[in-house]
mmCIF file of C-alpha atoms in Angstrom:
data_model
loop_
_atom_site.group_PDB
_atom_site.id
_atom_site.type_symbol
_atom_site.label_atom_id
_atom_site.label_comp_id
_atom_site.label_asym_id
_atom_site.label_seq_id
_atom_site.Cartn_x
_atom_site.Cartn_y
_atom_site.Cartn_z
ATOM 1 C CA UNK A 13 0.000 0.000 0.000
ATOM 2 C CA UNK A 14 1.577 3.280 -1.146
ATOM 3 C CA UNK A 15 1.934 6.431 0.941
ATOM 4 C CA UNK A 16 -0.030 8.434 -1.613
ATOM 5 C CA UNK A 17 -2.904 6.015 -1.216
ATOM 6 C CA UNK A 18 -2.965 6.579 2.533
ATOM 7 C CA UNK A 19 -2.770 10.353 2.101
ATOM 8 C CA UNK A 20 -5.643 10.262 -0.374
ATOM 9 C CA UNK A 21 -7.725 8.414 2.188
ATOM 10 C CA UNK A 22 -6.960 11.070 4.787
ATOM 11 C CA UNK A 23 -8.085 13.758 2.346
ATOM 12 C CA UNK A 24 -11.306 11.848 1.796
ATOM 13 C CA UNK A 25 -11.863 11.767 5.570
ATOM 14 C CA UNK A 26 -11.253 15.513 5.792
ATOM 15 C CA UNK A 27 -13.733 16.146 3.005
ATOM 16 C CA UNK A 28 -16.286 14.026 4.787
ATOM 17 C CA UNK A 29 -16.209 16.288 7.834
ATOM 18 C CA UNK A 30 -13.549 14.682 10.005
ATOM 19 C CA UNK A 31 -11.883 17.102 12.427
ATOM 20 C CA UNK A 32 -9.286 17.161 15.157
ATOM 21 C CA UNK A 33 -11.664 15.611 17.677
ATOM 22 C CA UNK A 34 -12.360 12.774 15.295
ATOM 23 C CA UNK A 35 -8.648 12.160 14.862
ATOM 24 C CA UNK A 36 -8.157 12.257 18.609
ATOM 25 C CA UNK A 37 -10.859 9.634 19.129
ATOM 26 C CA UNK A 38 -9.145 7.466 16.513
ATOM 27 C CA UNK A 39 -5.793 7.657 18.292
ATOM 28 C CA UNK A 40 -4.665 4.710 20.353
ATOM 29 C CA UNK A 41 -4.122 4.964 24.093
ATOM 30 C CA UNK A 42 -0.433 5.854 23.732
ATOM 31 C CA UNK A 43 -1.284 8.635 21.259
ATOM 32 C CA UNK A 44 -3.860 10.125 23.608
ATOM 33 C CA UNK A 45 -1.339 10.070 26.461
ATOM 34 C CA UNK A 46 1.237 11.815 24.269
ATOM 35 C CA UNK A 47 -1.260 14.478 23.249
ATOM 36 C CA UNK A 48 -2.223 15.011 26.882
ATOM 37 C CA UNK A 49 1.453 15.454 27.781
ATOM 38 C CA UNK A 50 1.913 17.884 24.895
ATOM 39 C CA UNK A 51 -1.050 19.940 26.055
ATOM 40 C CA UNK A 52 0.566 20.238 29.483
ATOM 41 C CA UNK A 53 3.872 21.156 27.829
ATOM 42 C CA UNK A 54 2.137 23.860 25.815
ATOM 43 C CA UNK A 55 0.564 25.366 28.929
ATOM 44 C CA UNK A 56 3.911 25.279 30.733
ATOM 45 C CA UNK A 57 5.735 26.795 27.754
ATOM 46 C CA UNK A 58 3.346 29.722 27.380
ATOM 47 C CA UNK A 59 3.365 30.289 31.146
ATOM 48 C CA UNK A 60 7.169 30.326 31.220
ATOM 49 C CA UNK A 61 7.454 32.586 28.171
ATOM 50 C CA UNK A 62 4.992 35.123 29.496
ATOM 51 C CA UNK A 63 6.401 34.996 33.024
ATOM 52 C CA UNK A 64 9.995 35.278 31.798
ATOM 53 C CA UNK A 65 9.162 38.260 29.597
ATOM 54 C CA UNK A 66 7.483 40.027 32.512
ATOM 55 C CA UNK A 67 10.409 39.187 34.819
ATOM 56 C CA UNK A 68 12.979 40.581 32.392
ATOM 57 C CA UNK A 69 10.918 43.734 31.876
ATOM 58 C CA UNK A 70 10.561 44.212 35.634
ATOM 59 C CA UNK A 71 14.277 43.679 36.305
ATOM 60 C CA UNK A 72 15.271 46.088 33.544
ATOM 61 C CA UNK A 73 12.911 48.724 34.905
ATOM 62 C CA UNK A 74 14.327 48.278 38.426
ATOM 63 C CA UNK A 75 17.881 48.538 37.120
ATOM 64 C CA UNK A 76 17.175 51.692 35.155
ATOM 65 C CA UNK A 77 15.572 53.407 38.142
ATOM 66 C CA UNK A 78 18.439 52.491 40.449
ATOM 67 C CA UNK A 79 21.075 53.515 37.911
ATOM 68 C CA UNK A 80 19.430 56.923 37.560
ATOM 69 C CA UNK A 81 19.462 57.239 41.340
ATOM 70 C CA UNK A 82 23.190 56.439 41.488
ATOM 71 C CA UNK A 83 24.032 59.121 38.960
ATOM 72 C CA UNK A 84 22.683 61.670 41.425
ATOM 73 C CA UNK A 85 24.927 60.414 44.240
ATOM 74 C CA UNK A 86 28.253 62.232 44.495
ATOM 75 C CA UNK A 87 29.986 59.368 46.350
ATOM 76 C CA UNK A 88 29.024 55.745 46.078
ATOM 77 C CA UNK A 89 31.120 54.652 49.075
ATOM 78 C CA UNK A 90 29.220 56.992 51.401
ATOM 79 C CA UNK A 91 25.945 55.139 50.925
ATOM 80 C CA UNK A 92 24.738 52.899 53.718
ATOM 81 C CA UNK A 93 26.017 49.351 53.036
ATOM 82 C CA UNK A 94 22.818 47.672 54.259
ATOM 83 C CA UNK A 95 20.591 50.072 52.343
ATOM 84 C CA UNK A 96 22.491 51.786 49.507
ATOM 85 C CA UNK A 97 19.738 54.163 48.471
ATOM 86 C CA UNK A 98 16.194 53.477 47.458
ATOM 87 C CA UNK A 99 15.855 50.696 44.991
ATOM 88 C CA UNK A 100 15.692 46.995 44.260
ATOM 89 C CA UNK A 101 16.744 44.546 41.608
ATOM 90 C CA UNK A 102 20.069 43.126 40.389
ATOM 91 C CA UNK A 103 21.954 46.443 40.245
ATOM 92 C CA UNK A 104 20.894 47.251 43.789
ATOM 93 C CA UNK A 105 22.017 43.854 45.073
ATOM 94 C CA UNK A 106 25.393 44.180 43.366
ATOM 95 C CA UNK A 107 26.073 47.591 44.903
ATOM 96 C CA UNK A 108 24.967 46.388 48.334
ATOM 97 C CA UNK A 109 27.320 43.398 48.245
ATOM 98 C CA UNK A 110 30.191 45.587 47.052
ATOM 99 C CA UNK A 111 29.683 48.225 49.737
ATOM 100 C CA UNK A 112 29.322 45.636 52.478
ATOM 101 C CA UNK A 113 32.658 44.138 51.435
ATOM 102 C CA UNK A 114 34.239 47.593 51.220
ATOM 103 C CA UNK A 115 33.210 48.594 54.723
ATOM 104 C CA UNK A 116 33.882 45.147 56.170
ATOM 105 C CA UNK A 117 37.595 45.255 55.355
ATOM 106 C CA UNK A 118 39.576 48.278 56.497
ATOM 107 C CA UNK A 119 38.598 51.420 58.352
ATOM 108 C CA UNK A 120 37.948 54.816 56.943
ATOM 109 C CA UNK A 121 41.327 56.051 58.151
ATOM 110 C CA UNK A 122 43.328 53.260 56.508
ATOM 111 C CA UNK A 123 46.300 54.614 54.511
ATOM 112 C CA UNK A 124 48.204 51.375 54.040
ATOM 113 C CA UNK A 125 48.447 50.832 50.270
ATOM 114 C CA UNK A 126 48.773 47.069 50.632
ATOM 115 C CA UNK A 127 45.685 46.954 52.836
ATOM 116 C CA UNK A 128 43.826 49.197 50.401
ATOM 117 C CA UNK A 129 44.723 46.844 47.533
ATOM 118 C CA UNK A 130 43.453 43.854 49.510
ATOM 119 C CA UNK A 131 40.296 45.774 50.297
ATOM 120 C CA UNK A 132 39.574 46.436 46.624
ATOM 121 C CA UNK A 133 40.277 42.778 45.937
ATOM 122 C CA UNK A 134 37.614 41.794 48.472
ATOM 123 C CA UNK A 135 35.200 44.210 46.796
ATOM 124 C CA UNK A 136 35.870 42.696 43.372
ATOM 125 C CA UNK A 137 35.361 39.184 44.742
ATOM 126 C CA UNK A 138 32.072 40.258 46.287
ATOM 127 C CA UNK A 139 31.028 41.749 42.959
ATOM 128 C CA UNK A 140 31.850 38.512 41.148
ATOM 129 C CA UNK A 141 29.829 36.439 43.606
ATOM 130 C CA UNK A 142 26.863 38.781 43.411
ATOM 131 C CA UNK A 143 27.143 38.901 39.629
ATOM 132 C CA UNK A 144 27.038 35.107 39.413
ATOM 133 C CA UNK A 145 23.943 34.993 41.631
ATOM 134 C CA UNK A 146 22.152 37.569 39.495
ATOM 135 C CA UNK A 147 23.050 35.759 36.268
ATOM 136 C CA UNK A 148 21.489 32.594 37.668
ATOM 137 C CA UNK A 149 18.392 34.652 38.391
ATOM 138 C CA UNK A 150 18.308 35.924 34.811
ATOM 139 C CA UNK A 151 18.730 32.460 33.313
ATOM 140 C CA UNK A 152 16.149 30.751 35.514
ATOM 141 C CA UNK A 153 13.361 28.809 33.780
ATOM 142 C CA UNK A 154 15.164 28.855 30.429
ATOM 143 C CA UNK A 155 16.109 25.182 30.853
ATOM 144 C CA UNK A 156 12.435 24.248 31.134
ATOM 145 C CA UNK A 157 11.554 26.136 27.969
ATOM 146 C CA UNK A 158 14.552 24.721 26.098
ATOM 147 C CA UNK A 159 13.568 21.195 27.110
ATOM 148 C CA UNK A 160 10.057 21.685 25.744
ATOM 149 C CA UNK A 161 11.426 23.101 22.479
ATOM 150 C CA UNK A 162 13.665 20.055 22.067
ATOM 151 C CA UNK A 163 11.371 17.373 23.406
ATOM 152 C CA UNK A 164 7.953 18.272 21.955
ATOM 153 C CA UNK A 165 8.672 17.186 18.343
ATOM 154 C CA UNK A 166 10.162 13.907 19.540
ATOM 155 C CA UNK A 167 7.125 13.217 21.715
ATOM 156 C CA UNK A 168 4.900 13.854 18.701
ATOM 157 C CA UNK A 169 7.025 11.568 16.544
ATOM 158 C CA UNK A 170 6.907 8.865 19.210
ATOM 159 C CA UNK A 171 3.097 9.017 19.263
ATOM 160 C CA UNK A 172 2.931 8.856 15.469
ATOM 161 C CA UNK A 173 5.276 5.883 15.128
ATOM 162 C CA UNK A 174 3.472 4.042 17.914
ATOM 163 C CA UNK A 175 0.078 4.774 16.359
ATOM 164 C CA UNK A 176 1.141 3.670 12.878
ATOM 165 C CA UNK A 177 2.673 0.518 14.351
ATOM 166 C CA UNK A 178 -0.596 -0.284 16.129
ATOM 167 C CA UNK A 179 -2.608 0.437 12.967
ATOM 168 C CA UNK A 180 -0.569 -1.942 10.839
ATOM 169 C CA UNK A 181 -0.485 -4.504 13.649
ATOM 170 C CA UNK A 182 -4.271 -4.450 13.957
ATOM 171 C CA UNK A 183 -4.644 -4.742 10.204
ATOM 172 C CA UNK A 184 -2.287 -7.727 10.118
ATOM 173 C CA UNK A 185 -4.111 -9.385 12.996
ATOM 174 C CA UNK A 186 -7.451 -8.951 11.260
ATOM 175 C CA UNK A 187 -6.059 -10.500 8.072
ATOM 176 C CA UNK A 188 -7.358 -7.647 5.910
ATOM 177 C CA UNK A 189 -5.656 -4.737 4.160
ATOM 178 C CA UNK A 190 -8.568 -2.425 3.505
ATOM 179 C CA UNK A 191 -8.249 1.324 3.407
ATOM 180 C CA UNK A 192 -11.135 1.726 5.851
ATOM 181 C CA UNK A 193 -9.306 -0.261 8.535
ATOM 182 C CA UNK A 194 -5.954 1.536 8.105
ATOM 183 C CA UNK A 195 -6.832 5.197 7.554
ATOM 184 C CA UNK A 196 -8.419 5.973 10.966
ATOM 185 C CA UNK A 197 -5.423 4.661 12.870
ATOM 186 C CA UNK A 198 -2.947 6.541 10.660
ATOM 187 C CA UNK A 199 -4.853 9.820 10.895
ATOM 188 C CA UNK A 200 -5.038 9.498 14.659
ATOM 189 C CA UNK A 201 -1.325 8.734 14.805
ATOM 190 C CA UNK A 202 -0.378 11.744 12.674
ATOM 191 C CA UNK A 203 -2.269 13.998 15.082
ATOM 192 C CA UNK A 204 0.507 13.572 17.664
ATOM 193 C CA UNK A 205 3.104 14.920 15.229
ATOM 194 C CA UNK A 206 0.899 17.930 14.512
ATOM 195 C CA UNK A 207 0.457 18.482 18.255
ATOM 196 C CA UNK A 208 4.208 18.276 18.818
ATOM 197 C CA UNK A 209 4.882 20.888 16.135
ATOM 198 C CA UNK A 210 2.133 23.154 17.434
ATOM 199 C CA UNK A 211 3.844 23.109 20.827
ATOM 200 C CA UNK A 212 7.420 23.408 19.535
ATOM 201 C CA UNK A 213 7.092 26.107 16.853
ATOM 202 C CA UNK A 214 5.895 29.016 19.036
ATOM 203 C CA UNK A 215 8.127 27.807 21.856
ATOM 204 C CA UNK A 216 11.280 27.972 19.745
ATOM 205 C CA UNK A 217 10.527 31.554 18.660
ATOM 206 C CA UNK A 218 9.818 32.553 22.246
ATOM 207 C CA UNK A 219 12.921 30.753 23.510
ATOM 208 C CA UNK A 220 15.224 32.453 21.008
ATOM 209 C CA UNK A 221 13.793 35.885 21.794
ATOM 210 C CA UNK A 222 14.047 35.422 25.556
ATOM 211 C CA UNK A 223 17.540 33.951 25.244
ATOM 212 C CA UNK A 224 18.691 37.007 23.318
ATOM 213 C CA UNK A 225 17.140 39.361 25.859
ATOM 214 C CA UNK A 226 18.778 37.417 28.677
ATOM 215 C CA UNK A 227 22.194 37.665 27.024
ATOM 216 C CA UNK A 228 21.768 41.424 26.605
ATOM 217 C CA UNK A 229 20.729 41.770 30.254
ATOM 218 C CA UNK A 230 23.742 39.744 31.414
ATOM 219 C CA UNK A 231 26.139 41.918 29.402
ATOM 220 C CA UNK A 232 24.550 45.042 30.867
ATOM 221 C CA UNK A 233 24.887 43.515 34.334
ATOM 222 C CA UNK A 234 28.575 42.744 33.819
ATOM 223 C CA UNK A 235 29.223 46.263 32.541
ATOM 224 C CA UNK A 236 27.466 47.776 35.548
ATOM 225 C CA UNK A 237 29.457 45.609 37.962
ATOM 226 C CA UNK A 238 32.686 46.693 36.297
ATOM 227 C CA UNK A 239 31.646 50.339 36.470
ATOM 228 C CA UNK A 240 30.722 50.004 40.142
ATOM 229 C CA UNK A 241 34.119 48.447 40.924
ATOM 230 C CA UNK A 242 35.947 51.269 39.141
ATOM 231 C CA UNK A 243 33.896 53.903 40.908
ATOM 232 C CA UNK A 244 34.498 52.413 44.351
ATOM 233 C CA UNK A 245 38.229 52.133 43.705
ATOM 234 C CA UNK A 246 38.549 55.711 42.435
ATOM 235 C CA UNK A 247 36.490 57.133 45.293
ATOM 236 C CA UNK A 248 38.513 55.137 47.828
ATOM 237 C CA UNK A 249 41.781 56.487 46.403
ATOM 238 C CA UNK A 250 40.441 60.036 46.343
ATOM 239 C CA UNK A 251 39.458 59.817 50.027
ATOM 240 C CA UNK A 252 42.606 58.026 51.129
ATOM 241 C CA UNK A 253 40.729 54.869 52.025
#
């Protein structure tokens, strides 16, 4: 039996009023389980994409507000370490960690150059630790979305292969090779591939967009941390700290 013959039969079913619910009812148990899993994956993917977009927008807004606040401060090292100005978000956390390290090591009257160098080293280490923590925050949930992008088509293919295998197995067991006995099982099996693509296609676009935005945010975060380190070091030298 040729592939074109099977496809023609599916077209005949479509012309006769068959729809997605008909195909679902014709799927075997494994196909229905796969489709159910894909529906859950679709809900999770859209939830993650929307939530991640809102999170990135919120973090960027927080960073911009705090950065504008810092530009109005004459001296960064004179801010309270526990509460370095009004703000929140990754930039705020980075500055807080840096200032806590700065004030933790060395007093305000320290003039020892070696001690001052060690102090700046502690600040840079604190910045690196805080930076790593914030990057993890930025990249959270991306693994889940990437897994759905990769796994959804394979789940759909698994359901299709299983359904076609069952259809041909049933036909062989019945001892007949009629089109009417084969077409329903094949159409139901192909539905899982369609479901897998429906889940994967929008997810891959959303994943690529969010991944690019995350990379941009991480670069901005690294640049801010570097700028904060330079500013603390210059202000410390200017004040003899």
